[in-house]
């Protein structure tokens, strides 16, 4: 597997030099006779923003399942903060692709849900929920119900609901997949802000190459099924960054690099093969 | 509650009122026309029915009939709801049992249940038992089907969310599954409400000496058309009002996705 590093004038620390936060070792997942994932290795460094891109059906969501403890691998080991993962560990927050807000609860009650179930003190809940609502721009809609909100706002409710539990590892499964392009870019900015302020490790599954190129410290490019990493791209972006880096020439280079791999893999995934190899810029 | 989107728009309220008034005017107009066509011997005019009803509700005998119907209906609805929700939950959660039971229930739902009435009578005899049983066989199937569909159709991401939040199984059922299926169950109860009332009334018509259903048939055999029409009027008003209240509760407390 190749590791490609782009020029790094911003001074970001190479992820390999950092403490490992979560790790997959030789992980495979099989559904019946269908090999969905792996064998696959991954080291997530503490505090990094890691994105996973890959052709559709390559096992990206399976990877998240296994890493989060929602699903178990058929072989290999998964560890989080040094301990083996069995069920979702404390300190891991998950945001799904589908709208997972509870329609019967107001925005405020949605966000407070996890904390109340955990039996936290009411004043502390109110403090955290107010902060999360403010952070996600939902303060004016605290009393509204999900049915009254747009898709982007509902997804923000789900992110806020995860945020209040102060996860140290945040897993996001194509959280902006259903949103329009402008909303997606702005949500990306909010995600970056959240990542910087919380210091959490973030793993983002996405099908959008530009999203991965703009948000990540490192991007894992997956092969078609069974999914493995064929390349890890290090972007070298500074920690202080936002969607305006799409104007940076490196953004185009990174996106092109991702596509050069994915074009071939995507063709395989839809059952075609390209005879003409694409050249890497 | 705060937020700009929590109050219904004023025009929504107005259109409700207009719809209601228009429907009532059409219904009364059609009734008057039917009266003019069929004559005094078949159906009383709206005004006469109303006048007769106001006299009827002043008599103690009427209320003993109304109480008989209400008792049977309340019992039948309670049994239908408990049985229907319980059965629906079990069949919805046990996929195989649900797949076997659903077509059977749909088939039973389609049977004209009046044909079963003689059998019910033989089993339960004349009186309260048969009325309740007849109400239940009308009400229990739709409530079961609505509950079953609700449980089977629950959005899987909500269950995944519960797991992601490390909820216990009991907590998942209580705080996620139950509220998620509630809207469909409420709809099932509303449908079950009307059908259970229908079953009880039909039961009273054929083999009972008590109840509003009996009063309707009794009015016909005694050529007391005013009594029949007045009781029907009362039942329609009560049923429409009850349905309106259930709908209002639904809209007020259930936030549909």
Coordinates of C-alpha atoms in Angstrom, one line a residue:
Chain A
X1 CA 0.0 0.0 0.0
X2 CA 1.4 3.4 -1.0
X3 CA 1.4 6.4 1.3
X4 CA 1.5 9.6 -0.6
X5 CA 2.2 12.9 1.2
X6 CA 1.5 16.2 -0.3
X7 CA 3.7 19.3 0.4
X8 CA 3.1 20.5 3.9
X9 CA 4.0 24.2 4.5
X10 CA 1.4 24.5 7.3
X11 CA 3.4 22.4 9.7
X12 CA 0.9 19.6 10.5
X13 CA 2.5 16.7 12.3
X14 CA 2.8 13.5 10.3
X15 CA 0.1 11.2 11.6
X16 CA 2.4 8.3 11.9
X17 CA 4.4 10.0 14.6
X18 CA 1.4 10.2 16.9
X19 CA -0.2 8.0 19.5
X20 CA -2.6 5.4 18.1
X21 CA -6.2 6.0 19.2
X22 CA -8.0 3.1 17.4
X23 CA -6.7 0.3 15.3
X24 CA -7.9 -2.5 13.0
X25 CA -5.6 -5.5 12.5
X26 CA -6.2 -8.0 9.8
X27 CA -9.9 -7.3 10.0
X28 CA -12.2 -9.2 7.6
X29 CA -16.0 -9.3 7.3
X30 CA -18.0 -11.8 5.4
X31 CA -21.7 -11.8 4.8
X32 CA -22.7 -15.4 3.9
X33 CA -20.4 -16.2 1.0
X34 CA -19.8 -12.6 0.1
X35 CA -16.5 -11.2 1.3
X36 CA -17.3 -7.6 2.2
X37 CA -14.2 -6.3 3.8
X38 CA -10.5 -6.9 4.2
X39 CA -8.2 -8.2 5.3
X40 CA -7.5 -4.6 6.4
X41 CA -5.3 -2.7 8.7
X42 CA -5.8 0.8 10.0
X43 CA -4.2 3.0 12.6
X44 CA -6.1 6.1 13.6
X45 CA -3.8 8.6 15.3
X46 CA -5.2 10.5 18.3
X47 CA -6.8 13.7 17.2
X48 CA -6.5 13.2 13.4
X49 CA -9.2 13.7 10.8
X50 CA -9.3 10.6 8.7
X51 CA -11.6 10.1 5.7
X52 CA -12.4 6.9 3.9
X53 CA -13.4 7.0 0.2
X54 CA -14.1 4.1 -2.1
X55 CA -16.4 2.9 -4.8
X56 CA -20.0 2.2 -3.8
X57 CA -20.5 -1.2 -2.2
X58 CA -16.8 -1.5 -1.2
X59 CA -17.5 -2.0 2.5
X60 CA -17.0 1.5 3.8
X61 CA -20.1 1.2 6.0
X62 CA -19.0 -2.3 7.1
X63 CA -15.7 -0.7 8.1
X64 CA -17.5 1.8 10.3
X65 CA -19.7 -1.0 11.7
X66 CA -16.7 -3.0 12.8
X67 CA -14.7 -0.1 14.1
X68 CA -17.6 1.2 16.2
X69 CA -18.4 -2.2 17.7
X70 CA -21.9 -2.2 16.2
X71 CA -20.7 -5.2 14.2
X72 CA -18.1 -7.8 14.7
X73 CA -15.3 -8.8 12.3
X74 CA -15.1 -12.5 11.2
X75 CA -11.3 -12.3 11.8
X76 CA -8.8 -9.8 13.1
X77 CA -8.9 -7.5 16.0
X78 CA -10.3 -4.0 16.7
X79 CA -9.0 -1.9 19.5
X80 CA -10.0 1.5 20.9
X81 CA -7.7 3.2 23.4
X82 CA -5.8 0.0 23.7
X83 CA -8.8 -2.1 24.7
X84 CA -10.4 -4.7 22.4
X85 CA -13.8 -3.5 21.1
X86 CA -16.9 -5.5 22.0
X87 CA -20.1 -3.5 21.5
X88 CA -19.9 0.3 21.2
X89 CA -17.2 1.5 23.7
X90 CA -17.7 4.5 25.9
X91 CA -16.2 7.5 24.2
X92 CA -17.2 6.6 20.7
X93 CA -20.0 8.6 19.0
X94 CA -21.6 7.7 15.7
X95 CA -23.5 9.8 13.2
X96 CA -25.4 7.8 10.5
X97 CA -26.1 8.6 6.9
X98 CA -29.9 8.4 7.4
X99 CA -31.8 10.9 9.4
X100 CA -31.7 9.3 12.9
X101 CA -33.4 12.1 14.8
X102 CA -36.3 10.9 17.0
X103 CA -39.5 12.4 15.4
X104 CA -41.4 12.2 18.7
X105 CA -38.9 14.4 20.6
X106 CA -38.2 18.1 20.3
X107 CA -34.8 19.2 19.1
X108 CA -33.7 19.9 22.7
X109 CA -35.0 16.5 23.9
X110 CA -33.3 14.8 21.0
X111 CA -30.0 16.3 21.9
X112 CA -30.4 15.6 25.6
X113 CA -31.6 12.0 25.0
X114 CA -28.3 10.2 25.5
X115 CA -27.3 12.2 28.6
X116 CA -30.7 11.6 30.3
X117 CA -30.5 7.9 29.6
X118 CA -27.0 7.9 31.2
X119 CA -28.6 9.5 34.3
X120 CA -26.6 12.7 34.2
X121 CA -27.4 15.6 36.5
X122 CA -30.0 18.0 35.1
X123 CA -28.0 21.2 35.3
X124 CA -25.0 19.6 33.5
X125 CA -27.3 18.2 30.8
X126 CA -28.8 21.7 30.3
X127 CA -25.4 23.3 30.1
X128 CA -24.1 20.7 27.6
X129 CA -27.2 20.8 25.5
X130 CA -27.3 24.6 25.3
X131 CA -23.7 24.6 24.2
X132 CA -24.3 21.9 21.5
X133 CA -27.4 23.7 20.2
X134 CA -25.5 26.9 20.0
X135 CA -22.5 25.3 18.4
X136 CA -24.7 23.7 15.7
X137 CA -26.8 26.8 15.2
X138 CA -30.0 25.2 16.5
X139 CA -30.7 27.5 19.5
X140 CA -33.7 29.1 17.8
X141 CA -35.2 25.7 17.1
X142 CA -34.8 24.0 20.5
X143 CA -38.6 23.6 20.8
X144 CA -39.2 22.5 17.2
X145 CA -39.8 18.9 16.1
X146 CA -37.7 17.2 13.4
X147 CA -40.7 17.1 11.0
X148 CA -40.5 20.9 11.0
X149 CA -36.8 21.1 10.1
X150 CA -34.9 20.7 6.8
X151 CA -32.8 17.6 6.1
X152 CA -29.6 19.5 6.9
X153 CA -30.9 20.8 10.2
X154 CA -32.0 17.3 11.2
X155 CA -28.6 16.0 10.5
X156 CA -27.2 18.8 12.7
X157 CA -29.5 17.6 15.4
X158 CA -28.0 14.2 15.1
X159 CA -24.5 15.6 15.2
X160 CA -25.4 17.7 18.3
X161 CA -26.8 14.6 19.9
X162 CA -23.5 12.9 19.5
X163 CA -21.5 16.0 20.4
X164 CA -23.1 16.4 23.9
X165 CA -21.8 13.0 24.9
X166 CA -18.2 14.4 24.4
X167 CA -17.0 11.4 22.3
X168 CA -13.2 11.1 21.9
X169 CA -13.7 9.2 18.6
X170 CA -16.4 10.4 16.3
X171 CA -17.5 8.1 13.4
X172 CA -19.5 9.6 10.6
X173 CA -21.1 7.5 7.9
X174 CA -21.7 9.7 4.9
X175 CA -23.5 12.2 7.2
X176 CA -24.0 14.8 4.4
X177 CA -24.8 12.3 1.6
X178 CA -28.4 13.5 1.3
X179 CA -27.7 17.2 1.4
X180 CA -27.2 19.6 -1.5
X181 CA -23.7 20.8 -2.4
X182 CA -23.7 24.2 -0.7
X183 CA -25.1 22.8 2.5
X184 CA -22.5 20.0 2.4
X185 CA -19.6 22.5 2.1
X186 CA -20.9 24.5 5.1
X187 CA -21.6 21.4 7.1
X188 CA -18.0 20.5 6.4
X189 CA -16.8 23.7 7.9
X190 CA -18.9 23.0 11.0
X191 CA -17.4 19.6 11.2
X192 CA -13.9 21.0 11.0
X193 CA -14.7 23.5 13.8
X194 CA -16.1 20.7 16.0
X195 CA -13.1 18.6 15.4
X196 CA -10.7 21.5 16.3
X197 CA -12.6 22.5 19.4
X198 CA -13.2 19.1 20.8
X199 CA -9.8 17.6 19.9
X200 CA -11.6 14.4 19.1
X201 CA -10.4 11.9 16.5
X202 CA -12.7 11.8 13.5
X203 CA -13.3 9.1 11.0
X204 CA -15.5 10.2 8.1
X205 CA -16.9 7.8 5.5
X206 CA -17.8 9.7 2.3
X207 CA -18.3 9.2 -1.4
X208 CA -17.5 12.8 -2.1
X209 CA -13.8 13.2 -3.1
X210 CA -13.9 16.9 -2.7
X211 CA -15.2 16.5 0.8
X212 CA -12.5 14.1 1.7
X213 CA -9.8 16.3 0.1
X214 CA -11.0 19.4 1.9
X215 CA -11.6 18.0 5.4
X216 CA -9.0 15.4 6.1
X217 CA -5.5 15.0 7.4
X218 CA -5.3 11.6 5.8
X219 CA -7.6 9.9 3.3
X220 CA -7.8 6.1 2.9
X221 CA -8.7 5.0 -0.6
X222 CA -10.5 1.7 -0.6
X223 CA -10.6 -0.9 -3.4
X224 CA -13.7 -2.4 -4.8
X225 CA -15.2 -5.3 -2.8
X226 CA -13.7 -6.9 -0.6
X227 CA -12.6 -3.4 0.5
X228 CA -8.9 -2.8 1.4
X229 CA -6.9 0.3 1.5
X230 CA -5.0 0.8 -1.8
X231 CA -3.5 4.1 -0.8
X232 CA -3.3 6.5 2.1
X233 CA -3.1 10.1 1.0
X234 CA -1.7 12.7 3.5
X235 CA -3.0 16.1 2.7
X236 CA -0.7 18.2 4.9
X237 CA -3.4 20.8 5.5
X238 CA -2.9 23.0 8.6
X239 CA -5.2 22.4 11.5
X240 CA -6.8 25.8 11.0
X241 CA -8.6 25.3 7.7
X242 CA -12.1 25.7 6.2
X243 CA -13.9 25.2 2.9
X244 CA -12.0 28.1 1.3
X245 CA -9.0 25.7 0.8
X246 CA -10.8 24.5 -2.3
X247 CA -9.1 27.4 -4.0
X248 CA -5.7 26.0 -3.1
X249 CA -4.0 24.2 -6.0
X250 CA -3.1 21.3 -3.8
X251 CA -6.9 20.7 -3.3
X252 CA -7.2 20.0 -7.0
X253 CA -4.1 17.7 -7.0
X254 CA -5.4 15.7 -4.0
X255 CA -8.8 15.3 -5.6
X256 CA -7.3 14.2 -8.9
X257 CA -5.1 11.7 -7.1
X258 CA -8.1 10.2 -5.3
X259 CA -10.0 10.0 -8.6
X260 CA -7.2 8.4 -10.5
X261 CA -7.5 5.4 -8.1
X262 CA -11.2 5.5 -7.7
X263 CA -12.0 5.6 -11.4
X264 CA -10.5 2.2 -11.9
X265 CA -12.1 0.7 -8.8
X266 CA -15.5 2.3 -9.5
X267 CA -15.5 0.7 -12.9
X268 CA -14.7 -2.7 -11.3
X269 CA -17.5 -2.1 -8.8
X270 CA -20.1 -1.5 -11.6
X271 CA -18.8 -4.5 -13.5
X272 CA -16.7 -2.8 -16.2
X273 CA -13.0 -2.5 -16.6
X274 CA -11.1 0.4 -18.2
X275 CA -8.5 -0.6 -20.7
X276 CA -7.0 2.8 -20.7
X277 CA -5.0 3.5 -17.5
X278 CA -5.4 7.0 -16.2
X279 CA -2.2 8.9 -15.5
X280 CA -1.5 10.2 -12.1
X281 CA -0.8 14.0 -12.1
Chain B
X1 CA -42.4 26.2 23.7
X2 CA -40.5 28.6 21.5
X3 CA -39.5 28.6 17.9
X4 CA -41.2 30.0 14.9
X5 CA -42.7 26.8 13.5
X6 CA -44.6 25.5 16.6
X7 CA -48.0 27.1 16.0
X8 CA -50.4 26.1 13.3
X9 CA -50.9 28.6 10.6
X10 CA -54.2 30.6 11.1
X11 CA -55.4 29.7 7.6
X12 CA -55.1 26.0 8.6
X13 CA -57.6 26.5 11.4
X14 CA -60.0 28.4 9.2
X15 CA -60.0 25.7 6.5
X16 CA -60.8 23.1 9.1
X17 CA -63.9 25.1 10.2
X18 CA -65.0 25.7 6.6
X19 CA -64.6 22.0 5.8
X20 CA -66.6 21.1 8.8
X21 CA -69.5 23.5 8.0
X22 CA -69.6 22.5 4.3
X23 CA -69.7 18.8 5.2
X24 CA -72.5 19.3 7.7
X25 CA -74.5 21.4 5.3
X26 CA -74.2 18.8 2.5
X27 CA -75.1 16.0 4.9
X28 CA -78.2 17.8 6.2
X29 CA -79.2 18.8 2.7
X30 CA -78.9 15.2 1.5
X31 CA -80.9 14.0 4.5
X32 CA -83.7 16.5 3.8
X33 CA -83.7 15.4 0.1
X34 CA -83.9 11.8 1.0
X35 CA -86.8 12.5 3.4
X36 CA -88.6 14.3 0.6
X37 CA -88.0 11.4 -1.8
X38 CA -88.8 8.5 0.6
X39 CA -91.5 10.0 2.7
X40 CA -92.4 10.2 6.4
X41 CA -92.8 6.4 6.7
X42 CA -89.1 5.7 5.9
X43 CA -87.0 8.5 7.3
X44 CA -87.9 11.5 9.6
X45 CA -86.8 15.0 8.6
X46 CA -83.7 16.4 10.3
X47 CA -85.8 18.9 12.3
X48 CA -88.3 16.2 13.5
X49 CA -85.5 13.8 14.4
X50 CA -83.7 16.5 16.4
X51 CA -87.0 17.4 18.2
X52 CA -87.7 13.7 18.9
X53 CA -84.1 13.2 20.1
X54 CA -84.3 16.1 22.6
X55 CA -87.5 14.5 24.0
X56 CA -85.8 11.0 24.1
X57 CA -82.7 12.1 26.0
X58 CA -85.0 13.3 28.8
X59 CA -86.3 9.8 29.5
X60 CA -84.6 7.4 31.9
X61 CA -85.3 4.4 29.5
X62 CA -83.2 5.9 26.8
X63 CA -80.2 6.3 29.1
X64 CA -80.4 2.7 30.3
X65 CA -80.2 1.7 26.6
X66 CA -77.3 4.1 26.0
X67 CA -75.5 2.8 29.1
X68 CA -75.9 -0.8 27.8
X69 CA -74.3 0.1 24.5
X70 CA -71.6 2.1 26.2
X71 CA -70.7 -0.8 28.6
X72 CA -70.5 -3.3 25.7
X73 CA -68.5 -0.9 23.6
X74 CA -66.0 0.0 26.3
X75 CA -65.5 -3.7 27.1
X76 CA -65.1 -4.6 23.4
X77 CA -62.7 -1.7 22.7
X78 CA -60.6 -2.5 25.7
X79 CA -60.3 -6.1 24.7
X80 CA -59.7 -5.2 21.0
X81 CA -56.9 -2.8 22.0
X82 CA -55.2 -5.0 24.5
X83 CA -55.4 -8.1 22.2
X84 CA -54.6 -6.2 19.0
X85 CA -51.6 -4.3 20.3
X86 CA -50.2 -7.3 22.1
X87 CA -50.6 -9.6 19.1
X88 CA -49.3 -7.0 16.7
X89 CA -46.2 -6.4 18.8
X90 CA -45.4 -10.1 19.0
X91 CA -46.1 -10.8 15.4
X92 CA -44.2 -7.7 14.3
X93 CA -41.1 -8.6 16.4
X94 CA -41.2 -12.3 15.3
X95 CA -40.6 -12.0 11.6
X96 CA -41.6 -15.6 10.7
X97 CA -44.8 -15.6 12.7
X98 CA -45.7 -12.2 11.3
X99 CA -45.2 -13.3 7.7
X100 CA -47.4 -16.3 8.3
X101 CA -50.1 -14.4 10.2
X102 CA -50.4 -11.3 8.1
X103 CA -52.1 -12.8 5.0
X104 CA -54.4 -14.8 7.3
X105 CA -55.4 -11.6 9.2
X106 CA -55.9 -9.7 6.0
X107 CA -58.1 -12.5 4.8
X108 CA -60.1 -12.5 8.0
X109 CA -60.4 -8.7 7.8
X110 CA -62.1 -9.1 4.4
X111 CA -64.7 -11.6 5.6
X112 CA -68.1 -10.0 6.1
X113 CA -68.2 -10.7 9.9
X114 CA -72.0 -10.7 10.0
X115 CA -71.9 -14.2 8.7
X116 CA -70.2 -15.3 11.9
X117 CA -72.9 -13.8 14.1
X118 CA -75.0 -17.0 14.5
X119 CA -71.9 -18.8 15.7
X120 CA -71.1 -16.0 18.1
X121 CA -74.6 -16.2 19.4
X122 CA -74.4 -20.0 19.9
X123 CA -71.1 -19.6 21.8
X124 CA -71.9 -16.6 24.0
X125 CA -75.7 -16.7 24.1
X126 CA -78.0 -13.6 24.0
X127 CA -76.8 -10.5 25.9
X128 CA -73.6 -8.7 26.8
X129 CA -71.2 -11.5 26.0
X130 CA -72.2 -11.8 22.3
X131 CA -72.3 -8.0 21.8
X132 CA -68.8 -7.6 23.2
X133 CA -67.5 -10.6 21.2
X134 CA -69.0 -9.2 18.0
X135 CA -67.4 -5.8 18.7
X136 CA -64.1 -7.5 19.3
X137 CA -64.0 -9.5 16.1
X138 CA -64.5 -6.2 14.2
X139 CA -62.0 -4.2 16.1
X140 CA -59.2 -6.5 16.9
X141 CA -57.9 -7.3 13.4
X142 CA -57.3 -3.7 12.2
X143 CA -55.6 -2.9 15.5
X144 CA -53.4 -6.0 15.1
X145 CA -52.5 -5.2 11.5
X146 CA -51.7 -1.5 12.2
X147 CA -49.5 -2.5 15.1
X148 CA -47.8 -5.3 13.2
X149 CA -47.0 -3.0 10.3
X150 CA -45.7 -0.3 12.6
X151 CA -43.3 -2.7 14.3
X152 CA -42.1 -4.2 11.0
X153 CA -41.7 -0.8 9.4
X154 CA -39.7 0.8 12.2
X155 CA -36.7 2.7 10.8
X156 CA -33.7 0.5 11.5
X157 CA -31.4 3.5 12.0
X158 CA -33.3 4.3 15.1
X159 CA -32.5 0.9 16.6
X160 CA -28.9 1.3 15.5
X161 CA -28.9 4.7 17.2
X162 CA -30.1 3.0 20.4
X163 CA -27.2 0.5 20.1
X164 CA -24.8 3.3 19.4
X165 CA -25.9 4.9 22.6
X166 CA -25.4 1.7 24.5
X167 CA -29.1 1.4 25.6
X168 CA -30.1 -1.8 27.3
X169 CA -32.8 -3.9 25.5
X170 CA -35.5 -2.7 28.0
X171 CA -34.5 0.9 27.5
X172 CA -34.5 0.5 23.8
X173 CA -38.1 -0.9 23.8
X174 CA -39.3 1.7 26.3
X175 CA -37.6 4.9 24.9
X176 CA -37.2 4.2 21.2
X177 CA -39.3 1.3 20.0
X178 CA -42.5 2.3 21.8
X179 CA -42.6 5.9 20.8
X180 CA -41.6 5.1 17.3
X181 CA -44.6 2.8 16.7
X182 CA -47.1 4.9 18.7
X183 CA -48.4 7.0 15.8
X184 CA -49.4 3.9 13.7
X185 CA -51.0 2.3 16.8
X186 CA -53.0 5.4 17.4
X187 CA -54.2 5.3 13.8
X188 CA -55.1 1.6 14.3
X189 CA -57.0 2.5 17.5
X190 CA -59.0 5.1 15.6
X191 CA -60.0 2.6 12.9
X192 CA -60.6 0.0 15.6
X193 CA -62.8 2.5 17.5
X194 CA -65.3 2.9 14.6
X195 CA -65.3 -0.8 13.7
X196 CA -65.8 -1.9 17.3
X197 CA -68.8 0.4 17.7
X198 CA -70.2 -0.9 14.4
X199 CA -69.8 -4.5 15.7
X200 CA -71.5 -3.8 19.0
X201 CA -74.4 -2.0 17.3
X202 CA -75.0 -4.7 14.8
X203 CA -74.9 -7.2 17.6
X204 CA -77.6 -5.2 19.4
X205 CA -79.7 -5.0 16.3
X206 CA -80.1 -8.8 15.8
X207 CA -80.3 -10.4 19.1
X208 CA -80.7 -8.1 22.0
X209 CA -83.4 -6.3 24.0
X210 CA -81.1 -3.6 25.1
X211 CA -78.9 -0.9 23.7
X212 CA -79.1 1.7 21.0
X213 CA -78.8 -0.8 18.2
X214 CA -82.0 -2.5 19.6
X215 CA -83.7 1.0 19.7
X216 CA -83.0 1.5 16.0
X217 CA -84.5 -1.9 14.9
X218 CA -87.3 -1.6 17.5
X219 CA -88.3 1.8 16.0
X220 CA -88.7 0.1 12.6
X221 CA -90.8 -2.8 13.8
X222 CA -93.1 -0.4 15.7
X223 CA -93.3 2.0 12.8
X224 CA -91.7 4.6 15.0
X225 CA -89.5 6.1 12.3
X226 CA -88.8 9.2 14.4
X227 CA -87.2 7.0 17.1
X228 CA -85.0 5.2 14.6
X229 CA -83.8 8.4 12.9
X230 CA -83.2 10.2 16.2
X231 CA -81.0 7.4 17.5
X232 CA -79.1 7.2 14.3
X233 CA -78.6 11.0 14.4
X234 CA -77.2 10.7 17.9
X235 CA -74.9 7.9 17.0
X236 CA -73.5 9.8 14.0
X237 CA -72.9 12.9 16.1
X238 CA -71.2 10.9 18.8
X239 CA -69.0 8.9 16.4
X240 CA -68.0 11.9 14.4
X241 CA -67.2 13.9 17.6
X242 CA -65.2 11.0 19.0
X243 CA -63.2 10.6 15.8
X244 CA -62.6 14.4 15.8
X245 CA -61.3 14.2 19.3
X246 CA -59.0 11.3 18.5
X247 CA -57.7 13.1 15.4
X248 CA -57.1 16.2 17.4
X249 CA -55.2 14.3 20.1
X250 CA -53.2 12.6 17.3
X251 CA -52.2 16.0 15.7
X252 CA -51.6 17.7 19.0
X253 CA -49.4 15.1 20.6
X254 CA -47.9 13.0 17.8
X255 CA -45.2 14.5 15.6
X256 CA -45.2 12.5 12.4
X257 CA -41.9 12.3 10.5

